[in-house]
mmCIF file of C-alpha atoms and ligand atoms in Angstrom:
data_model
loop_
_atom_site.group_PDB
_atom_site.id
_atom_site.type_symbol
_atom_site.label_atom_id
_atom_site.label_comp_id
_atom_site.label_asym_id
_atom_site.label_seq_id
_atom_site.Cartn_x
_atom_site.Cartn_y
_atom_site.Cartn_z
ATOM 1 C CA MET A 290 -21.195 15.060 17.542
ATOM 2 C CA THR A 291 -18.181 16.448 19.371
ATOM 3 C CA GLY A 292 -14.614 15.968 18.246
ATOM 4 C CA LYS A 293 -13.195 16.122 14.787
ATOM 5 C CA ILE A 294 -14.174 13.754 12.000
ATOM 6 C CA TYR A 295 -12.147 13.032 8.880
ATOM 7 C CA GLY A 296 -12.933 11.735 5.419
ATOM 8 C CA SER A 297 -10.777 8.967 4.008
ATOM 9 C CA ILE A 298 -10.590 7.374 0.571
ATOM 10 C CA GLU A 299 -8.709 4.204 -0.266
ATOM 11 C CA GLY A 300 -8.700 4.308 -4.057
ATOM 12 C CA GLY A 301 -7.918 1.053 -5.847
ATOM 13 C CA GLY A 302 -8.154 -0.391 -9.326
ATOM 14 C CA THR A 303 -11.475 -2.155 -8.670
ATOM 15 C CA LYS A 304 -13.078 -0.051 -5.918
ATOM 16 C CA PHE A 305 -12.834 3.194 -3.994
ATOM 17 C CA VAL A 306 -13.554 2.737 -0.290
ATOM 18 C CA CYS A 307 -14.874 5.924 1.316
ATOM 19 C CA ALA A 308 -15.106 6.329 5.090
ATOM 20 C CA VAL A 309 -15.702 8.871 7.823
ATOM 21 C CA ILE A 310 -13.375 8.266 10.780
ATOM 22 C CA ASP A 311 -13.259 9.927 14.180
ATOM 23 C CA GLU A 312 -10.277 10.937 16.290
ATOM 24 C CA GLU A 313 -10.224 7.528 18.018
ATOM 25 C CA ASN A 314 -9.957 5.727 14.642
ATOM 26 C CA GLN A 315 -13.549 4.493 14.773
ATOM 27 C CA ILE A 316 -14.918 4.080 11.268
ATOM 28 C CA LEU A 317 -18.319 5.765 11.602
ATOM 29 C CA VAL A 318 -19.538 4.946 8.120
ATOM 30 C CA GLU A 319 -18.032 3.263 5.095
ATOM 31 C CA ALA A 320 -19.066 2.761 1.469
ATOM 32 C CA ARG A 321 -17.633 1.088 -1.608
ATOM 33 C CA VAL A 322 -17.760 2.706 -5.019
ATOM 34 C CA ALA A 323 -16.797 0.710 -8.122
ATOM 35 C CA THR A 324 -13.798 2.038 -10.068
ATOM 36 C CA THR A 325 -15.276 2.791 -13.487
ATOM 37 C CA THR A 326 -14.514 6.145 -15.121
ATOM 38 C CA PRO A 327 -12.998 8.987 -13.066
ATOM 39 C CA GLU A 328 -16.102 11.135 -13.706
ATOM 40 C CA VAL A 329 -18.541 8.579 -12.322
ATOM 41 C CA THR A 330 -16.380 7.168 -9.519
ATOM 42 C CA LEU A 331 -15.103 10.468 -8.125
ATOM 43 C CA GLU A 332 -18.550 12.080 -8.346
ATOM 44 C CA SER A 333 -20.071 9.156 -6.396
ATOM 45 C CA CYS A 334 -17.394 9.508 -3.717
ATOM 46 C CA LEU A 335 -18.011 13.262 -3.494
ATOM 47 C CA GLU A 336 -21.753 12.692 -3.109
ATOM 48 C CA PHE A 337 -21.050 10.201 -0.312
ATOM 49 C CA PHE A 338 -19.007 12.756 1.659
ATOM 50 C CA ARG A 339 -21.538 15.560 1.073
ATOM 51 C CA ARG A 340 -24.286 13.290 2.390
ATOM 52 C CA GLN A 341 -22.203 12.336 5.434
ATOM 53 C CA GLU A 342 -21.421 15.977 6.183
ATOM 54 C CA HIS A 343 -25.158 16.547 6.237
ATOM 55 C CA LEU A 344 -25.687 13.654 8.674
ATOM 56 C CA LEU A 345 -22.533 13.763 10.837
ATOM 57 C CA GLY A 346 -21.265 17.331 10.545
ATOM 58 C CA ARG A 347 -18.423 19.116 8.845
ATOM 59 C CA LEU A 348 -15.371 17.058 7.911
ATOM 60 C CA THR A 349 -12.113 18.540 9.189
ATOM 61 C CA ALA A 350 -10.152 17.260 6.188
ATOM 62 C CA LEU A 351 -9.994 14.464 3.626
ATOM 63 C CA GLY A 352 -7.118 12.077 2.941
ATOM 64 C CA ILE A 353 -6.800 10.105 -0.287
ATOM 65 C CA ALA A 354 -4.724 6.918 -0.318
ATOM 66 C CA CYS A 355 -4.687 6.174 -4.019
ATOM 67 C CA PHE A 356 -3.401 3.676 -6.536
ATOM 68 C CA GLY A 357 -0.515 5.014 -8.589
ATOM 69 C CA PRO A 358 1.638 5.998 -10.159
ATOM 70 C CA LEU A 359 0.707 9.448 -8.922
ATOM 71 C CA ASP A 360 2.203 12.813 -8.092
ATOM 72 C CA ALA A 361 2.396 13.443 -4.332
ATOM 73 C CA ARG A 362 5.083 16.147 -4.465
ATOM 74 C CA ARG A 363 3.365 19.298 -3.242
ATOM 75 C CA SER A 364 5.679 21.618 -5.170
ATOM 76 C CA SER A 365 4.844 19.966 -8.483
ATOM 77 C CA PRO A 366 2.401 21.483 -11.029
ATOM 78 C CA THR A 367 0.720 18.079 -11.367
ATOM 79 C CA TYR A 368 0.434 17.488 -7.580
ATOM 80 C CA GLY A 369 -2.640 15.439 -6.758
ATOM 81 C CA HIS A 370 -2.868 13.789 -10.173
ATOM 82 C CA ILE A 371 -2.798 10.116 -11.063
ATOM 83 C CA LEU A 372 -0.031 9.872 -13.677
ATOM 84 C CA GLU A 373 0.432 7.511 -16.644
ATOM 85 C CA THR A 374 -1.468 4.436 -15.519
ATOM 86 C CA PRO A 375 -2.509 1.454 -17.614
ATOM 87 C CA LYS A 376 -5.918 1.777 -15.901
ATOM 88 C CA ALA A 377 -8.108 2.946 -18.816
ATOM 89 C CA GLY A 378 -9.296 6.560 -18.591
ATOM 90 C CA TRP A 379 -7.482 7.399 -15.339
ATOM 91 C CA ALA A 380 -4.180 8.772 -16.637
ATOM 92 C CA ASN A 381 -3.642 12.453 -15.697
ATOM 93 C CA THR A 382 -6.767 12.633 -13.504
ATOM 94 C CA ASP A 383 -6.592 15.463 -10.953
ATOM 95 C CA VAL A 384 -8.002 13.684 -7.913
ATOM 96 C CA ALA A 385 -6.892 15.977 -5.074
ATOM 97 C CA SER A 386 -8.249 19.237 -6.558
ATOM 98 C CA PHE A 387 -11.548 17.585 -7.441
ATOM 99 C CA PHE A 388 -12.211 16.911 -3.740
ATOM 100 C CA ALA A 389 -10.563 20.091 -2.425
ATOM 101 C CA ASN A 390 -12.868 22.153 -4.675
ATOM 102 C CA GLY A 391 -15.897 19.947 -4.129
ATOM 103 C CA LEU A 392 -15.720 19.880 -0.320
ATOM 104 C CA GLY A 393 -13.767 23.057 0.452
ATOM 105 C CA ILE A 394 -11.563 21.356 3.050
ATOM 106 C CA PRO A 395 -7.836 20.492 3.236
ATOM 107 C CA VAL A 396 -6.992 17.359 1.238
ATOM 108 C CA GLY A 397 -4.022 15.031 1.704
ATOM 109 C CA PHE A 398 -2.939 12.799 -1.160
ATOM 110 C CA ASP A 399 -0.426 9.976 -1.425
ATOM 111 C CA THR A 400 -0.015 6.408 -2.608
ATOM 112 C CA ASP A 401 -2.101 3.710 -0.939
ATOM 113 C CA VAL A 402 1.088 2.083 0.333
ATOM 114 C CA ASN A 403 2.665 5.294 1.646
ATOM 115 C CA ALA A 404 -0.625 5.928 3.476
ATOM 116 C CA ALA A 405 -0.578 2.383 4.839
ATOM 117 C CA VAL A 406 2.993 2.639 6.134
ATOM 118 C CA LEU A 407 2.089 5.971 7.749
ATOM 119 C CA ALA A 408 -0.920 4.448 9.542
ATOM 120 C CA GLU A 409 1.120 1.430 10.644
ATOM 121 C CA SER A 410 3.810 3.762 12.033
ATOM 122 C CA LEU A 411 1.242 5.778 13.996
ATOM 123 C CA TRP A 412 -1.090 3.045 15.258
ATOM 124 C CA GLY A 413 -0.034 -0.391 14.012
ATOM 125 C CA ALA A 414 2.869 -2.803 13.723
ATOM 126 C CA GLY A 415 5.444 -0.053 13.287
ATOM 127 C CA LYS A 416 4.315 2.182 16.155
ATOM 128 C CA GLY A 417 7.117 4.447 17.279
ATOM 129 C CA LEU A 418 9.561 3.387 14.564
ATOM 130 C CA THR A 419 11.224 5.963 12.324
ATOM 131 C CA ASN A 420 12.344 3.588 9.551
ATOM 132 C CA LEU A 421 9.649 1.305 8.269
ATOM 133 C CA VAL A 422 8.592 -0.368 5.024
ATOM 134 C CA TYR A 423 5.142 -1.668 4.081
ATOM 135 C CA TYR A 424 4.575 -3.959 1.101
ATOM 136 C CA THR A 425 1.277 -5.051 -0.330
ATOM 137 C CA ILE A 426 1.530 -8.310 -2.255
ATOM 138 C CA GLY A 427 -1.708 -9.080 -4.048
ATOM 139 C CA THR A 428 -3.127 -8.116 -7.442
ATOM 140 C CA GLY A 429 -0.023 -5.968 -7.780
ATOM 141 C CA ILE A 430 3.001 -5.356 -5.595
ATOM 142 C CA GLY A 431 3.636 -1.940 -4.105
ATOM 143 C CA ALA A 432 5.565 -0.571 -1.180
ATOM 144 C CA GLY A 433 5.637 2.558 0.935
ATOM 145 C CA ALA A 434 8.552 3.677 3.051
ATOM 146 C CA ILE A 435 9.234 5.897 6.026
ATOM 147 C CA VAL A 436 12.886 6.898 6.318
ATOM 148 C CA ASN A 437 14.113 8.904 9.305
ATOM 149 C CA GLY A 438 10.516 9.686 10.240
ATOM 150 C CA GLY A 439 9.325 10.946 6.839
ATOM 151 C CA LEU A 440 7.487 9.401 3.903
ATOM 152 C CA VAL A 441 9.755 9.001 0.893
ATOM 153 C CA HIS A 442 9.011 11.402 -1.997
ATOM 154 C CA GLY A 443 12.006 11.925 -4.189
ATOM 155 C CA LEU A 444 11.777 11.641 -7.914
ATOM 156 C CA GLY A 445 8.166 10.558 -7.353
ATOM 157 C CA HIS A 446 7.478 7.795 -4.882
ATOM 158 C CA PRO A 447 9.041 4.388 -4.258
ATOM 159 C CA GLU A 448 8.116 1.628 -6.729
ATOM 160 C CA MET A 449 9.663 -1.287 -4.898
ATOM 161 C CA GLY A 450 7.259 -3.714 -6.571
ATOM 162 C CA HIS A 451 9.078 -3.189 -9.849
ATOM 163 C CA VAL A 452 12.670 -4.018 -8.908
ATOM 164 C CA TYR A 453 14.265 -6.752 -10.975
ATOM 165 C CA LEU A 454 15.019 -9.970 -9.156
ATOM 166 C CA PRO A 455 17.287 -12.837 -10.186
ATOM 167 C CA ARG A 456 15.334 -15.778 -11.632
ATOM 168 C CA ALA A 457 14.931 -18.814 -9.436
ATOM 169 C CA ALA A 458 16.247 -22.060 -10.901
ATOM 170 C CA GLY A 459 13.511 -23.719 -12.953
ATOM 171 C CA ASP A 460 11.516 -20.485 -13.432
ATOM 172 C CA GLU A 461 13.572 -19.109 -16.347
ATOM 173 C CA ALA A 462 10.923 -19.819 -18.995
ATOM 174 C CA PHE A 463 8.149 -17.831 -17.252
ATOM 175 C CA MET A 464 7.798 -14.420 -18.900
ATOM 176 C CA GLY A 465 6.311 -12.606 -15.929
ATOM 177 C CA VAL A 466 3.087 -10.580 -15.997
ATOM 178 C CA CYS A 467 4.217 -6.949 -15.542
ATOM 179 C CA PRO A 468 3.143 -4.997 -18.661
ATOM 180 C CA PHE A 469 6.218 -2.767 -18.302
ATOM 181 C CA HIS A 470 8.988 -5.177 -17.263
ATOM 182 C CA GLY A 471 7.793 -8.753 -17.654
ATOM 183 C CA GLY A 472 9.731 -10.423 -14.866
ATOM 184 C CA CYS A 473 10.123 -7.705 -12.217
ATOM 185 C CA PHE A 474 9.089 -8.459 -8.584
ATOM 186 C CA GLU A 475 5.411 -7.796 -9.407
ATOM 187 C CA GLY A 476 5.741 -9.704 -12.672
ATOM 188 C CA LEU A 477 7.121 -12.757 -10.873
ATOM 189 C CA ALA A 478 5.353 -12.747 -7.503
ATOM 190 C CA SER A 479 1.976 -10.916 -7.646
ATOM 191 C CA GLY A 480 -1.238 -12.937 -7.370
ATOM 192 C CA PRO A 481 -1.807 -12.769 -11.172
ATOM 193 C CA SER A 482 1.745 -14.066 -11.782
ATOM 194 C CA MET A 483 0.993 -17.120 -9.643
ATOM 195 C CA ALA A 484 -2.278 -17.670 -11.509
ATOM 196 C CA ALA A 485 -0.481 -17.333 -14.883
ATOM 197 C CA ARG A 486 2.336 -19.678 -13.877
ATOM 198 C CA TRP A 487 0.239 -22.428 -12.278
ATOM 199 C CA GLY A 488 -3.049 -22.093 -14.119
ATOM 200 C CA GLU A 489 -5.076 -21.527 -10.960
ATOM 201 C CA PRO A 490 -5.442 -18.627 -8.511
ATOM 202 C CA ALA A 491 -2.962 -18.363 -5.623
ATOM 203 C CA GLU A 492 -5.678 -18.878 -3.013
ATOM 204 C CA SER A 493 -6.501 -22.321 -4.400
ATOM 205 C CA LEU A 494 -2.883 -23.618 -4.192
ATOM 206 C CA THR A 495 -2.361 -25.934 -1.192
ATOM 207 C CA ALA A 496 0.404 -25.296 1.355
ATOM 208 C CA GLU A 497 2.491 -28.095 -0.213
ATOM 209 C CA HIS A 498 2.321 -26.654 -3.735
ATOM 210 C CA PRO A 499 5.846 -25.821 -5.063
ATOM 211 C CA GLY A 500 4.529 -22.407 -6.090
ATOM 212 C CA TRP A 501 4.787 -21.222 -2.479
ATOM 213 C CA GLU A 502 8.466 -22.140 -2.219
ATOM 214 C CA LEU A 503 9.113 -20.071 -5.331
ATOM 215 C CA GLU A 504 6.913 -17.242 -4.039
ATOM 216 C CA ALA A 505 8.679 -17.131 -0.666
ATOM 217 C CA GLY A 506 12.032 -17.105 -2.476
ATOM 218 C CA TYR A 507 11.164 -14.083 -4.618
ATOM 219 C CA ILE A 508 9.706 -12.181 -1.670
ATOM 220 C CA ALA A 509 12.825 -12.992 0.393
ATOM 221 C CA MET A 510 15.059 -11.626 -2.390
ATOM 222 C CA ALA A 511 13.064 -8.383 -2.269
ATOM 223 C CA MET A 512 13.427 -8.358 1.548
ATOM 224 C CA VAL A 513 17.204 -8.637 1.259
ATOM 225 C CA GLY A 514 17.163 -5.823 -1.281
ATOM 226 C CA VAL A 515 15.200 -3.440 0.940
ATOM 227 C CA ILE A 516 17.107 -4.401 4.109
ATOM 228 C CA CYS A 517 20.383 -3.603 2.350
ATOM 229 C CA THR A 518 19.029 -0.404 0.758
ATOM 230 C CA LEU A 519 16.918 1.328 3.422
ATOM 231 C CA SER A 520 17.905 -0.499 6.620
ATOM 232 C CA PRO A 521 14.300 -0.517 7.925
ATOM 233 C CA GLN A 522 13.651 -1.271 11.599
ATOM 234 C CA ARG A 523 10.718 -3.487 10.576
ATOM 235 C CA ILE A 524 9.045 -4.700 7.369
ATOM 236 C CA ILE A 525 5.273 -5.188 7.171
ATOM 237 C CA LEU A 526 3.810 -7.492 4.519
ATOM 238 C CA GLY A 527 0.124 -7.146 3.659
ATOM 239 C CA GLY A 528 -2.110 -7.887 0.666
ATOM 240 C CA GLY A 529 -4.115 -10.846 -0.559
ATOM 241 C CA VAL A 530 -1.207 -13.226 -1.238
ATOM 242 C CA MET A 531 0.061 -12.745 2.357
ATOM 243 C CA GLY A 532 -3.218 -14.001 3.819
ATOM 244 C CA THR A 533 -1.773 -17.527 4.108
ATOM 245 C CA ASP A 534 -0.257 -18.301 7.531
ATOM 246 C CA PHE A 535 2.453 -20.648 6.217
ATOM 247 C CA LEU A 536 4.073 -18.037 3.967
ATOM 248 C CA PHE A 537 5.589 -15.782 6.672
ATOM 249 C CA PRO A 538 7.856 -18.493 8.211
ATOM 250 C CA MET A 539 9.057 -19.508 4.721
ATOM 251 C CA ILE A 540 9.894 -15.889 3.834
ATOM 252 C CA ARG A 541 11.732 -15.309 7.137
ATOM 253 C CA GLN A 542 13.809 -18.458 6.746
ATOM 254 C CA LYS A 543 14.788 -17.677 3.150
ATOM 255 C CA THR A 544 15.572 -14.051 4.003
ATOM 256 C CA ILE A 545 18.048 -15.205 6.663
ATOM 257 C CA GLU A 546 19.508 -17.672 4.177
ATOM 258 C CA TYR A 547 19.920 -15.048 1.414
ATOM 259 C CA LEU A 548 21.391 -12.459 3.805
ATOM 260 C CA GLY A 549 24.222 -14.965 4.212
ATOM 261 C CA GLY A 550 25.137 -13.884 7.738
ATOM 262 C CA TYR A 551 26.252 -10.482 6.475
ATOM 263 C CA ILE A 552 23.941 -8.216 8.493
ATOM 264 C CA ARG A 553 24.451 -8.852 12.196
ATOM 265 C CA ALA A 554 21.578 -6.753 13.584
ATOM 266 C CA LYS A 555 19.818 -8.128 16.671
ATOM 267 C CA ALA A 556 16.398 -8.273 14.948
ATOM 268 C CA ILE A 557 17.835 -10.473 12.217
ATOM 269 C CA LEU A 558 19.888 -12.725 14.498
ATOM 270 C CA GLU A 559 16.756 -13.274 16.604
ATOM 271 C CA GLY A 560 14.973 -14.961 13.691
ATOM 272 C CA LEU A 561 12.826 -12.232 12.100
ATOM 273 C CA GLU A 562 9.541 -13.155 13.857
ATOM 274 C CA ALA A 563 9.231 -9.582 15.098
ATOM 275 C CA TYR A 564 10.926 -8.074 12.043
ATOM 276 C CA ILE A 565 8.962 -9.306 9.002
ATOM 277 C CA VAL A 566 5.383 -9.070 10.245
ATOM 278 C CA PRO A 567 1.742 -8.784 9.128
ATOM 279 C CA PRO A 568 -0.032 -5.395 9.382
ATOM 280 C CA GLY A 569 -0.989 -4.471 12.934
ATOM 281 C CA LEU A 570 -4.112 -2.760 11.597
ATOM 282 C CA GLY A 571 -5.186 -5.812 9.558
ATOM 283 C CA GLY A 572 -7.100 -4.762 6.476
ATOM 284 C CA ARG A 573 -7.577 -1.200 7.813
ATOM 285 C CA SER A 574 -4.038 0.113 7.102
ATOM 286 C CA GLY A 575 -5.129 1.800 3.876
ATOM 287 C CA ILE A 576 -8.319 3.454 5.065
ATOM 288 C CA LEU A 577 -6.715 4.628 8.343
ATOM 289 C CA GLY A 578 -3.800 5.791 6.214
ATOM 290 C CA GLY A 579 -6.243 8.063 4.438
ATOM 291 C CA LYS A 580 -7.223 9.512 7.802
ATOM 292 C CA ALA A 581 -3.544 10.015 8.679
ATOM 293 C CA LEU A 582 -3.073 11.914 5.397
ATOM 294 C CA ALA A 583 -6.109 14.055 6.266
ATOM 295 C CA GLN A 584 -4.630 14.926 9.660
ATOM 296 C CA ARG A 585 -1.346 15.884 8.006
ATOM 297 C CA ALA A 586 -3.207 18.105 5.544
ATOM 298 C CA VAL A 587 -4.710 20.038 8.490
ATOM 299 C CA LYS A 588 -1.331 20.518 10.148
ATOM 300 C CA ARG A 589 0.142 21.760 6.881
ATOM 301 C CA LYS A 590 -2.584 24.310 6.339
HETATM 302 ZN ZN1 ZN B 650 7.197 -4.108 -13.312
#
């Protein structure tokens, strides 16, 4: 094989997807490892990459797009760790060093959503943009942001899934499902919140179900919040809940309504079809994001 190949991990609460990806973004091989204990899951991932190095050649670097909260600040003593997570057994796990030591190659590490927004900015729906936000709305709600060309790492990383939103009329009695905040954005609008509120999973609700009106309203409130805060040039919405084609037009319409004519940018006046969009990379934003993190780790070296 000629050309560089990269390892990528998309680490989630139920599975770790491992892949080897070439310079043209072709996924050469991919495997899924169940998320059990860190010892078992990380060891299985490491074995996968060792085996692939044997078959395909030396990996140039590895990128890890991981569930959080985590520490992606390189100057921090706990860089590369998953932090206090409700996911049993995973709190304070040093993920980045495990692979850096195990494979002896540069390792990049960031949140799954920061990785996804990076990949979308390089190759997807945000190509060429310097201010971009990516949300995943599914089992949980998370968001990654690029501001002035750089991923946001300040205090830690953005947690835009946990902003508080005003309650919609008629939804005041619902407690919300976030274990930390009850009725934050994730607590009110994640897939599990829809299942808890309506007694059936989001994917089984028909297009006419009132749950979608409520869902679009909460997402639109979050859109107004991020438009007013970060002034992104585009917002990408991915994740399981966004897999329904009728939801995007409802969100766009409510976002315009809630903005109240205040922001007069061309993209907003034009109706948001090209502004609030699905991922350009489909379901591959996360795994290609891992590759993008790997490439950055090489440049940094
Ligand atoms: Zn929350």
